Coordinates of C-alpha atoms in Angstrom, one line a residue:
M1 CA -41.1 56.0 17.5
T2 CA -37.6 54.5 17.7
F3 CA -35.6 54.7 20.9
E4 CA -31.9 55.5 20.3
L5 CA -29.8 53.8 23.1
I6 CA -26.2 54.2 24.2
K7 CA -24.0 51.7 25.9
G8 CA -25.4 50.7 29.3
Q9 CA -28.9 51.9 28.7
K10 CA -32.0 49.7 29.0
C11 CA -35.4 49.7 27.4
N12 CA -38.6 48.0 28.5
L13 CA -40.0 46.2 25.4
T14 CA -43.4 44.9 26.8
K15 CA -44.4 47.3 29.5
D16 CA -46.2 49.7 27.1
D17 CA -47.1 46.9 24.7
P18 CA -48.0 43.7 26.6
L19 CA -49.2 42.2 23.3
L20 CA -45.7 42.3 21.9
T21 CA -44.7 38.7 21.5
R22 CA -42.9 38.5 18.3
I23 CA -39.8 40.5 17.4
I24 CA -37.0 40.6 14.8
V25 CA -33.5 41.4 16.1
G26 CA -31.6 42.9 13.2
M27 CA -27.9 43.7 13.0
G28 CA -25.9 45.6 10.5
W29 CA -22.4 46.9 9.8
H30 CA -20.2 48.4 7.1
N31 CA -17.0 46.7 6.0
T32 CA -14.1 49.0 5.5
R33 CA -12.2 46.0 4.1
S34 CA -14.0 43.4 2.0
E35 CA -12.1 40.4 3.3
V36 CA -13.4 40.9 6.9
E37 CA -16.1 38.2 7.5
V38 CA -18.6 38.8 10.3
D39 CA -20.7 36.2 12.0
F40 CA -23.7 36.3 14.2
S41 CA -24.7 34.1 17.1
V42 CA -27.2 33.9 20.0
F43 CA -26.8 32.4 23.5
L44 CA -29.9 31.4 25.6
L45 CA -28.8 31.8 29.2
T46 CA -30.2 30.6 32.5
S47 CA -30.2 32.6 35.8
S48 CA -26.6 31.5 36.3
Q49 CA -25.7 33.4 33.1
T50 CA -24.6 30.2 31.4
V51 CA -26.2 27.8 28.9
S52 CA -27.9 24.7 30.1
K53 CA -26.8 22.7 27.0
D54 CA -24.7 23.1 23.9
E55 CA -27.9 23.5 21.8
D56 CA -28.5 26.8 23.6
L57 CA -26.0 28.3 21.1
I58 CA -27.8 29.4 17.9
Y59 CA -25.5 29.5 14.9
Y60 CA -25.2 28.0 11.4
G61 CA -25.1 24.4 12.6
N62 CA -28.0 24.9 15.0
P63 CA -30.1 27.6 13.4
S64 CA -33.1 27.5 15.7
T65 CA -34.2 26.3 19.1
S66 CA -36.2 23.0 19.2
N67 CA -39.5 24.9 19.7
Q68 CA -38.6 27.5 17.1
S69 CA -38.7 30.4 19.6
V70 CA -35.3 31.7 18.3
A71 CA -34.3 31.2 14.7
I72 CA -31.9 32.7 12.1
L73 CA -33.7 34.1 9.1
P74 CA -32.4 33.5 5.6
S75 CA -31.8 36.6 3.5
D76 CA -34.9 36.2 1.3
Q77 CA -37.2 36.2 4.4
R78 CA -35.9 39.2 6.3
V79 CA -38.0 42.2 7.3
C80 CA -36.5 45.1 5.6
S81 CA -38.3 48.0 7.1
G82 CA -36.1 51.1 7.4
L83 CA -32.7 49.3 7.1
A84 CA -31.4 46.4 5.1
D85 CA -29.8 44.4 8.0
N86 CA -26.9 42.1 7.4
T87 CA -28.5 39.5 9.5
Q88 CA -31.8 38.9 11.4
I89 CA -33.1 36.7 14.2
A90 CA -36.7 36.0 14.8
V91 CA -37.7 35.7 18.5
E92 CA -41.0 34.5 19.9
L93 CA -41.0 36.0 23.4
S94 CA -44.0 34.0 24.5
Q95 CA -42.4 30.7 23.5
I96 CA -39.1 31.2 25.4
P97 CA -39.0 28.5 28.1
A98 CA -39.1 29.7 31.6
D99 CA -35.7 28.3 32.4
Y100 CA -34.1 31.0 30.3
E101 CA -33.6 34.4 31.8
R102 CA -31.8 36.2 29.0
I103 CA -30.8 36.0 25.4
A104 CA -27.4 37.4 24.3
F105 CA -26.7 38.6 20.8
A106 CA -23.1 38.5 19.6
L107 CA -20.9 39.4 16.6
T108 CA -17.6 37.7 15.9
I109 CA -15.0 38.1 13.2
Y110 CA -14.2 34.9 11.4
E111 CA -10.6 33.8 12.1
G112 CA -10.0 37.3 13.5
E113 CA -6.8 36.4 15.4
K114 CA -5.4 34.4 12.5
R115 CA -6.1 37.1 10.0
L116 CA -5.0 40.0 12.3
Q117 CA -8.5 41.5 12.0
N118 CA -10.7 43.2 14.7
F119 CA -13.8 45.4 15.0
S120 CA -11.9 48.5 14.3
L121 CA -12.2 47.5 10.6
L122 CA -16.0 47.7 10.8
G123 CA -18.1 50.9 10.7
D124 CA -21.7 51.7 11.5
V125 CA -22.3 48.6 13.6
Y126 CA -25.8 48.6 15.1
L127 CA -28.5 46.4 16.6
R128 CA -32.2 47.2 16.2
I129 CA -35.4 45.5 17.3
V130 CA -38.5 45.5 15.1
N131 CA -42.1 44.5 15.9
A132 CA -42.7 41.6 13.6
A133 CA -46.5 42.2 13.6
D134 CA -46.3 45.6 11.9
G135 CA -42.7 46.2 10.9
M136 CA -42.2 49.1 13.3
E137 CA -38.7 49.7 14.6
L138 CA -38.8 49.8 18.4
L139 CA -35.2 50.6 19.3
R140 CA -31.7 51.0 17.8
Y141 CA -28.3 50.8 19.4
K142 CA -25.2 52.1 17.6
L143 CA -21.9 50.8 18.8
G144 CA -19.7 53.6 17.5
K145 CA -15.9 53.2 17.3
A146 CA -15.2 51.9 20.8
F147 CA -13.4 48.7 19.8
S148 CA -9.8 48.4 18.6
V149 CA -8.5 44.9 19.4
E150 CA -11.7 42.9 20.0
T151 CA -12.7 40.0 17.7
A152 CA -16.1 39.3 19.5
I153 CA -18.7 41.6 20.9
V154 CA -21.8 40.9 23.0
V155 CA -23.9 43.7 21.5
G156 CA -27.0 43.4 23.5
E157 CA -29.3 41.2 25.7
I158 CA -33.0 40.6 26.0
Y159 CA -33.9 39.6 29.5
R160 CA -36.9 38.9 31.8
Y161 CA -37.8 41.4 34.6
H162 CA -41.0 40.9 36.6
N163 CA -42.8 39.1 33.8
E164 CA -41.7 41.7 31.3
W165 CA -39.1 41.7 28.7
K166 CA -36.4 44.3 28.6
F167 CA -33.4 45.1 26.3
S168 CA -29.9 46.0 27.5
A169 CA -27.3 47.7 25.3
V170 CA -24.3 45.8 26.5
G171 CA -21.4 46.5 24.0
S172 CA -18.9 44.2 25.7
G173 CA -15.8 43.2 23.6
Y174 CA -13.7 40.1 23.8
A175 CA -10.4 38.9 22.4
G176 CA -10.4 35.3 21.3
G177 CA -13.4 35.3 19.1
L178 CA -16.4 33.0 19.4
A179 CA -14.3 30.4 21.3
A180 CA -13.8 32.9 24.1
L181 CA -17.5 33.8 24.2
C182 CA -18.5 30.1 24.3
K183 CA -16.2 29.5 27.2
S184 CA -17.6 32.4 29.1
Y185 CA -21.1 31.0 28.7
G186 CA -20.1 27.4 29.7
I187 CA -19.8 25.8 26.3
Q188 CA -16.9 23.6 25.3
V189 CA -16.3 24.5 21.7
N190 CA -15.1 21.1 20.7
N191 CA -18.4 19.6 21.6
I192 CA -20.0 21.7 18.9
L193 CA -17.4 22.2 16.3
P194 CA -14.2 20.1 16.8
S195 CA -10.9 21.9 16.1
V196 CA -9.0 21.1 12.9
Q197 CA -5.5 22.0 11.9
P198 CA -5.7 22.2 8.0
V199 CA -2.0 21.3 7.7
S200 CA -2.6 17.9 9.3
P201 CA -5.0 15.6 7.5
V202 CA -5.6 13.2 10.3
I203 CA -6.7 14.9 13.6
Q204 CA -9.0 13.1 16.0
S205 CA -11.8 15.4 16.9
Q206 CA -11.4 14.5 20.6
Q207 CA -8.1 16.3 20.7
S208 CA -7.7 20.0 21.4
P209 CA -5.4 21.6 18.8
P210 CA -4.4 25.2 19.5
S211 CA -6.5 26.7 16.7
L212 CA -10.2 26.8 17.0
P213 CA -12.1 27.7 13.8
E214 CA -15.0 30.1 14.3
L215 CA -18.6 29.0 13.8
R216 CA -20.3 30.3 10.7
S217 CA -23.8 31.7 10.6
R218 CA -24.7 31.7 6.9
P219 CA -26.9 28.6 6.4
K220 CA -28.9 27.7 3.4
T221 CA -32.4 27.2 4.7
A222 CA -35.8 26.1 3.5
G223 CA -39.3 25.8 4.8
H224 CA -42.0 28.0 6.4
L225 CA -40.6 31.1 7.9
P226 CA -41.8 34.1 9.9
P227 CA -43.6 36.8 7.8
S228 CA -41.5 38.8 5.4
S229 CA -43.8 41.8 5.4
P230 CA -46.0 43.5 8.0
A231 CA -49.1 42.3 6.0
S232 CA -48.5 38.7 7.1
P233 CA -50.7 38.2 10.2
S234 CA -49.0 35.1 11.6
A235 CA -46.1 32.7 10.9
A236 CA -45.9 29.0 10.4
P237 CA -43.2 27.1 12.4
L238 CA -39.7 27.3 11.1
N239 CA -38.2 24.4 9.3
L240 CA -34.5 25.1 8.8
N241 CA -33.3 21.7 7.4
T242 CA -30.2 22.3 5.4
I243 CA -26.7 23.0 6.7
L244 CA -24.0 24.3 4.4
L245 CA -20.4 23.7 5.3
K246 CA -18.7 26.7 3.8
K247 CA -15.1 26.7 5.0
R248 CA -12.4 24.1 5.0
G249 CA -12.3 22.5 8.4
E250 CA -15.9 23.1 9.4
V251 CA -17.4 20.1 11.2
I252 CA -20.8 19.0 12.2
N253 CA -22.1 15.8 13.8
L254 CA -24.9 13.8 12.3
Q255 CA -28.1 13.5 14.4
K256 CA -27.9 10.6 16.9
G257 CA -30.5 7.9 16.4
T258 CA -32.5 6.3 19.1
E259 CA -31.2 2.8 18.1
S260 CA -28.9 3.4 15.1
L261 CA -28.1 6.1 12.6
G262 CA -29.9 4.2 9.8
E263 CA -28.9 4.7 6.2
I264 CA -26.8 7.7 5.3
L265 CA -27.0 8.8 1.7
I266 CA -24.2 10.7 0.0
N267 CA -25.2 12.2 -3.3
L268 CA -23.0 13.8 -5.9
N269 CA -24.5 16.0 -8.6
W270 CA -23.0 18.3 -11.1
Y271 CA -23.7 20.3 -14.3
Q272 CA -21.5 20.3 -17.4
K273 CA -22.0 22.7 -20.4
K274 CA -22.1 20.8 -23.6
S275 CA -19.6 21.7 -26.4
S276 CA -20.4 21.1 -30.0
G277 CA -17.9 19.8 -32.6
W278 CA -17.3 17.4 -35.4
F279 CA -17.8 14.4 -33.3
G280 CA -20.8 15.7 -31.3
S281 CA -20.7 16.8 -27.6
K282 CA -19.5 15.0 -24.5
G283 CA -20.0 16.1 -20.9
I284 CA -17.6 15.6 -18.1
D285 CA -17.6 12.2 -16.4
L286 CA -17.3 13.0 -12.6
D287 CA -17.1 9.9 -10.4
L288 CA -18.0 9.6 -6.7
G289 CA -16.0 7.3 -4.4
C290 CA -14.5 6.9 -1.0
L291 CA -11.6 5.6 1.0
F292 CA -12.7 3.6 4.1
E293 CA -11.0 2.4 7.3
L294 CA -12.7 -0.1 9.5
K295 CA -12.1 -0.6 13.3
N296 CA -10.5 -3.9 12.6
G297 CA -7.8 -2.2 10.5
I298 CA -9.1 -3.2 7.0
K299 CA -8.7 -0.3 4.5
G300 CA -9.9 0.0 0.9
S301 CA -11.9 2.1 -1.6
V302 CA -15.4 2.1 -3.0
Q303 CA -15.7 3.5 -6.5
A304 CA -16.8 2.6 -10.1
L305 CA -13.2 2.5 -11.2
G306 CA -12.2 -1.2 -11.0
E307 CA -15.9 -2.0 -10.2
S308 CA -15.3 -1.8 -6.5
F309 CA -18.9 -1.0 -5.6
G310 CA -18.7 -2.2 -2.0
S311 CA -21.5 -3.8 0.0
L312 CA -24.1 -2.3 2.4
N313 CA -24.7 -5.3 4.7
R314 CA -21.2 -6.7 4.9
P315 CA -17.8 -5.1 5.1
P316 CA -17.2 -2.3 4.3
Y317 CA -20.9 -1.5 4.9
I318 CA -20.6 1.1 2.2
S319 CA -22.0 0.8 -1.4
L320 CA -22.0 2.8 -4.6
D321 CA -25.0 2.8 -6.9
G322 CA -25.1 4.4 -10.3
D323 CA -22.4 5.8 -12.6
D324 CA -23.7 9.1 -14.1
R325 CA -21.3 9.9 -17.0
T326 CA -23.0 13.1 -18.0
G327 CA -24.4 14.8 -14.9
S328 CA -27.8 14.7 -16.5
I329 CA -29.3 12.0 -14.4
A330 CA -31.4 13.7 -11.7
T331 CA -30.3 11.5 -8.9
G332 CA -26.6 11.9 -9.8
E333 CA -24.3 9.3 -8.1
N334 CA -24.9 7.9 -4.6
L335 CA -22.8 6.3 -1.9
R336 CA -24.7 4.7 0.9
I337 CA -23.4 4.0 4.4
N338 CA -25.1 1.5 6.7
G339 CA -25.4 3.3 10.0
H340 CA -26.4 0.1 11.8
Y341 CA -22.7 -0.8 11.6
L342 CA -21.4 2.5 12.9
S343 CA -19.2 0.7 15.5
E344 CA -17.4 -1.2 12.7
I345 CA -16.3 2.0 10.8
S346 CA -13.4 4.2 11.8
R347 CA -13.3 6.9 9.1
I348 CA -14.2 7.6 5.5
V349 CA -12.9 10.1 3.0
I350 CA -15.5 11.1 0.3
F351 CA -13.9 12.0 -3.0
A352 CA -14.7 12.8 -6.6
F353 CA -12.5 12.6 -9.7
I354 CA -12.7 13.5 -13.3
Y355 CA -12.6 10.1 -15.2
E356 CA -13.1 11.7 -18.7
G357 CA -13.4 15.2 -20.0
I358 CA -11.6 18.5 -19.5
T359 CA -10.3 19.1 -16.0
N360 CA -12.6 22.0 -15.2
W361 CA -14.1 21.9 -11.8
S362 CA -15.2 25.5 -12.0
E363 CA -17.7 24.7 -14.7
A364 CA -18.9 21.4 -13.2
D365 CA -20.8 23.2 -10.4
A366 CA -20.6 20.1 -8.3
I367 CA -22.4 19.6 -5.0
V368 CA -22.4 16.8 -2.4
T369 CA -25.4 16.3 -0.2
I370 CA -25.3 14.1 2.9
K371 CA -28.8 12.9 3.9
Q372 CA -29.8 11.2 7.1
Q373 CA -33.4 10.2 7.9
G374 CA -34.7 12.5 10.7
G375 CA -31.8 14.9 10.5
P376 CA -30.9 18.0 8.5
E377 CA -29.2 17.7 5.1
I378 CA -25.6 18.7 5.0
E379 CA -24.2 20.3 1.8
V380 CA -20.6 20.6 0.7
R381 CA -20.2 22.6 -2.5
L382 CA -17.1 22.3 -4.6
D383 CA -16.8 26.1 -4.9
E384 CA -13.1 26.2 -4.3
H385 CA -11.4 25.1 -7.6
N386 CA -8.0 23.8 -8.8
N387 CA -8.4 23.0 -12.5
H388 CA -4.9 21.6 -12.6
K389 CA -5.7 18.5 -10.6
G390 CA -8.4 15.9 -11.4
M391 CA -9.3 14.6 -7.9
C392 CA -11.0 16.3 -5.0
A393 CA -11.3 15.1 -1.4
I394 CA -14.7 16.4 -0.4
A395 CA -15.4 15.4 3.2
M396 CA -14.0 13.4 6.1
I397 CA -16.5 11.3 8.0
R398 CA -15.3 10.0 11.5
N399 CA -16.7 7.7 14.1
Q400 CA -17.6 9.7 17.3
K401 CA -17.4 7.3 20.2
D402 CA -19.7 4.8 18.4
E403 CA -22.6 7.3 18.9
T404 CA -22.6 9.2 15.6
F405 CA -20.5 10.3 12.6
S406 CA -18.9 13.8 12.3
V407 CA -18.7 15.4 8.8
E408 CA -15.8 17.7 8.0
R409 CA -15.5 19.8 4.9
L410 CA -12.2 19.2 3.0
V411 CA -12.4 20.3 -0.6
E412 CA -8.7 19.6 -1.2
Y413 CA -7.4 18.8 -4.7
F414 CA -4.9 16.1 -5.7
A415 CA -3.3 14.8 -8.9
G416 CA -4.7 11.3 -8.3
H417 CA -5.6 8.5 -6.0
Q418 CA -2.1 7.9 -4.7
E419 CA -1.5 11.5 -3.8
L420 CA -4.8 11.7 -1.9
D421 CA -4.0 8.4 -0.2
Q422 CA -0.6 9.6 1.0
Y423 CA -2.0 12.9 2.3
Y424 CA -4.6 11.2 4.5
N425 CA -2.3 8.3 5.5
W426 CA -4.3 5.4 4.0
N427 CA -1.2 3.6 2.7
L428 CA -3.0 1.5 0.1
R429 CA -1.3 -0.1 -3.0
W430 CA -2.7 1.3 -6.2
E431 CA -2.7 0.0 -9.8
A432 CA -4.3 1.2 -13.1
G433 CA -8.0 0.3 -13.4
S434 CA -11.0 0.9 -15.7
K435 CA -14.7 0.7 -15.6

């Protein structure tokens, strides 16, 4: 039996079922306008109604708690009993640390203020809770049409009460999007996702520009996940180890090492359809490279063009290996950054350019993966295209207080090296080269 709640009502989840330890929180909505993008986030709160650390915010860049007690489910692993939810969160009630008193579930509209969008553009918004053991829906809360200017909503909360777990239908709206929610729960947004003004190519992440991009909650994930059907008796621990930077300006920090960051591998891979003709077929030659700036002021580039392959153990502490001219080599092309010399490096722009072949980024299906030992992989897909320009700035890597690197998605297209150089204020002298 499903309990239908209205705003302000509460429901005891475990009183009648003390064996209930594993639930799925699903949320759904209907877009009246296709361009409205809705994100989902979770806050783990202490008795003071604030987070104890930034990692208590579950979103695309932090898709699960360290003990896997709360985790975002990918679309192919969702429980679809009754309704096809837009998003789902798996919660292991028995594993929630005692320090946390409640868990808040929120929806936000991506860039709502900037795009002049709010929750009045959504219909049929709801939250439901499902017993993960048998797929039975326990409760449902429909929000109705109560929101006209809000860009963020705390939909509901799960909270402890005398060793039991209850649910509260909150339905509280906010202006200011996810940034306002984070502030209300004691999170400084710049600590998680630094602000970026797209019109300005060089913004230090320690600054606080006026526009705060929303956090996204659509990760590409892999690994063992909670059961996707009621027939599964138990679940293996989650292993969500890939983070996809989807929007220009999104930023995430690499995982800090105990002593150093170690080696950071940046891989470029792509696919090119072969075309037949009188002289055979030739694939696109897509080259990987970077601009670098060291703390001592030295600037330069690492790329196959001009045979500037760099060095891993001496300046610039960046090296390029391989020159894949077809996209058929499984390992693609790789840049390596020596994280032991983090304190020597100021910033790096990762780029790719078409050395030979038709300028057709849309068919190259290129993807850059940033890999760090012990940390999640970060993916930047070149899924925004400008087939009139042959060079693409993919990501900006910045030194963060000599503790780690941040990675920012760029995917900005340029006519060539000099135009890219000027946009990001490198001020190098360029001359024609070959490889």
